[in-house]
Amino acid sequence: LHLLDRHLIALGYNFASLSPENQKICLEQIESNVQTLKTYLQENIDQKENMPDIPETGMAVLQQQFILAEAIDAWIADLKNKFETKQG
């Protein structure tokens, strides 16, 4: 998830100070990164879930990362909806 850290921190601290155009760009970039991350994590989970040599703890971490990415994705969708309603 580290590839999102910079964007999420910037979003949390600076979003209101951005112009509406830059807010939209920021949300789109984060959304794209989250989608990329979810795809990567799902492929990784699918590839490793039936491999007997993968530790159970490792699989649990992958699944937790995917759940977190889904939560971030839902949060971004909610922000986009509020932004679009506000810009209306």
Coordinates of C-alpha atoms in Angstrom, one line a residue:
L1 CA 0.0 0.0 0.0
H2 CA 3.0 2.3 0.2
L3 CA 2.4 3.5 -3.3
L4 CA -0.7 5.2 -2.1
D5 CA 0.7 6.7 1.1
R6 CA 1.9 9.9 -0.5
H7 CA -1.4 10.5 -2.3
L8 CA -3.5 9.7 0.7
I9 CA -1.5 12.0 3.0
A10 CA -1.7 14.8 0.5
L11 CA -5.4 14.2 0.1
G12 CA -6.0 14.4 3.8
Y13 CA -4.0 17.5 4.4
N14 CA -4.3 19.5 1.2
F15 CA -7.5 18.5 -0.6
A16 CA -9.6 21.5 0.5
S17 CA -6.9 23.9 -0.6
L18 CA -6.7 22.5 -4.2
S19 CA -8.7 24.0 -7.0
P20 CA -11.7 22.0 -8.1
E21 CA -9.8 20.8 -11.2
N22 CA -6.8 19.6 -9.2
Q23 CA -9.2 17.9 -6.6
K24 CA -10.7 15.9 -9.5
I25 CA -7.2 15.0 -10.9
C26 CA -6.1 14.0 -7.4
L27 CA -9.1 11.7 -6.9
E28 CA -8.7 10.2 -10.3
Q29 CA -5.0 9.4 -9.7
I30 CA -5.6 7.8 -6.4
E31 CA -8.6 5.8 -7.8
S32 CA -6.3 4.6 -10.6
N33 CA -3.6 3.6 -8.1
V34 CA -6.1 1.8 -5.9
Q35 CA -7.5 -0.2 -8.9
T36 CA -3.9 -1.2 -9.9
L37 CA -3.2 -2.3 -6.3
K38 CA -6.4 -4.3 -6.0
T39 CA -5.7 -6.0 -9.3
Y40 CA -2.2 -6.9 -8.2
L41 CA -3.3 -8.1 -4.8
Q42 CA -6.1 -10.2 -6.2
E43 CA -3.8 -11.8 -8.8
N44 CA -1.3 -12.5 -6.0
I45 CA -3.9 -14.0 -3.8
D46 CA -5.3 -16.2 -6.6
Q47 CA -1.8 -17.3 -7.5
K48 CA -0.8 -18.3 -4.0
E49 CA -4.0 -19.4 -2.3
N50 CA -3.6 -23.1 -3.1
M51 CA 0.2 -23.2 -2.8
P52 CA 1.0 -25.4 0.3
D53 CA 4.4 -23.7 0.9
I54 CA 2.8 -20.2 1.4
P55 CA 2.5 -19.5 5.1
E56 CA -1.0 -19.0 6.5
T57 CA 0.2 -15.7 8.0
G58 CA 1.4 -14.5 4.6
M59 CA -2.0 -15.2 3.0
A60 CA -3.8 -13.4 5.8
V61 CA -1.7 -10.3 5.3
L62 CA -2.5 -10.4 1.5
Q63 CA -6.2 -10.7 2.2
Q64 CA -6.0 -7.9 4.8
Q65 CA -4.3 -5.7 2.3
F66 CA -7.0 -6.4 -0.3
I67 CA -9.7 -5.6 2.2
L68 CA -7.9 -2.3 3.0
A69 CA -7.6 -1.5 -0.7
E70 CA -11.4 -2.1 -1.1
A71 CA -12.1 0.2 1.8
I72 CA -9.9 2.9 0.3
D73 CA -11.7 2.4 -3.0
A74 CA -15.1 2.9 -1.4
W75 CA -13.8 6.0 0.4
I76 CA -12.5 7.5 -2.8
A77 CA -15.8 6.7 -4.6
D78 CA -17.7 8.5 -1.8
L79 CA -15.4 11.5 -2.0
K80 CA -15.9 11.6 -5.8
N81 CA -19.6 11.5 -5.4
K82 CA -19.5 14.3 -2.9
F83 CA -17.2 16.3 -5.1
E84 CA -19.4 15.8 -8.2
T85 CA -22.5 16.7 -6.2
K86 CA -20.8 19.8 -4.9
Q87 CA -19.6 20.8 -8.4
G88 CA -23.0 19.9 -9.7

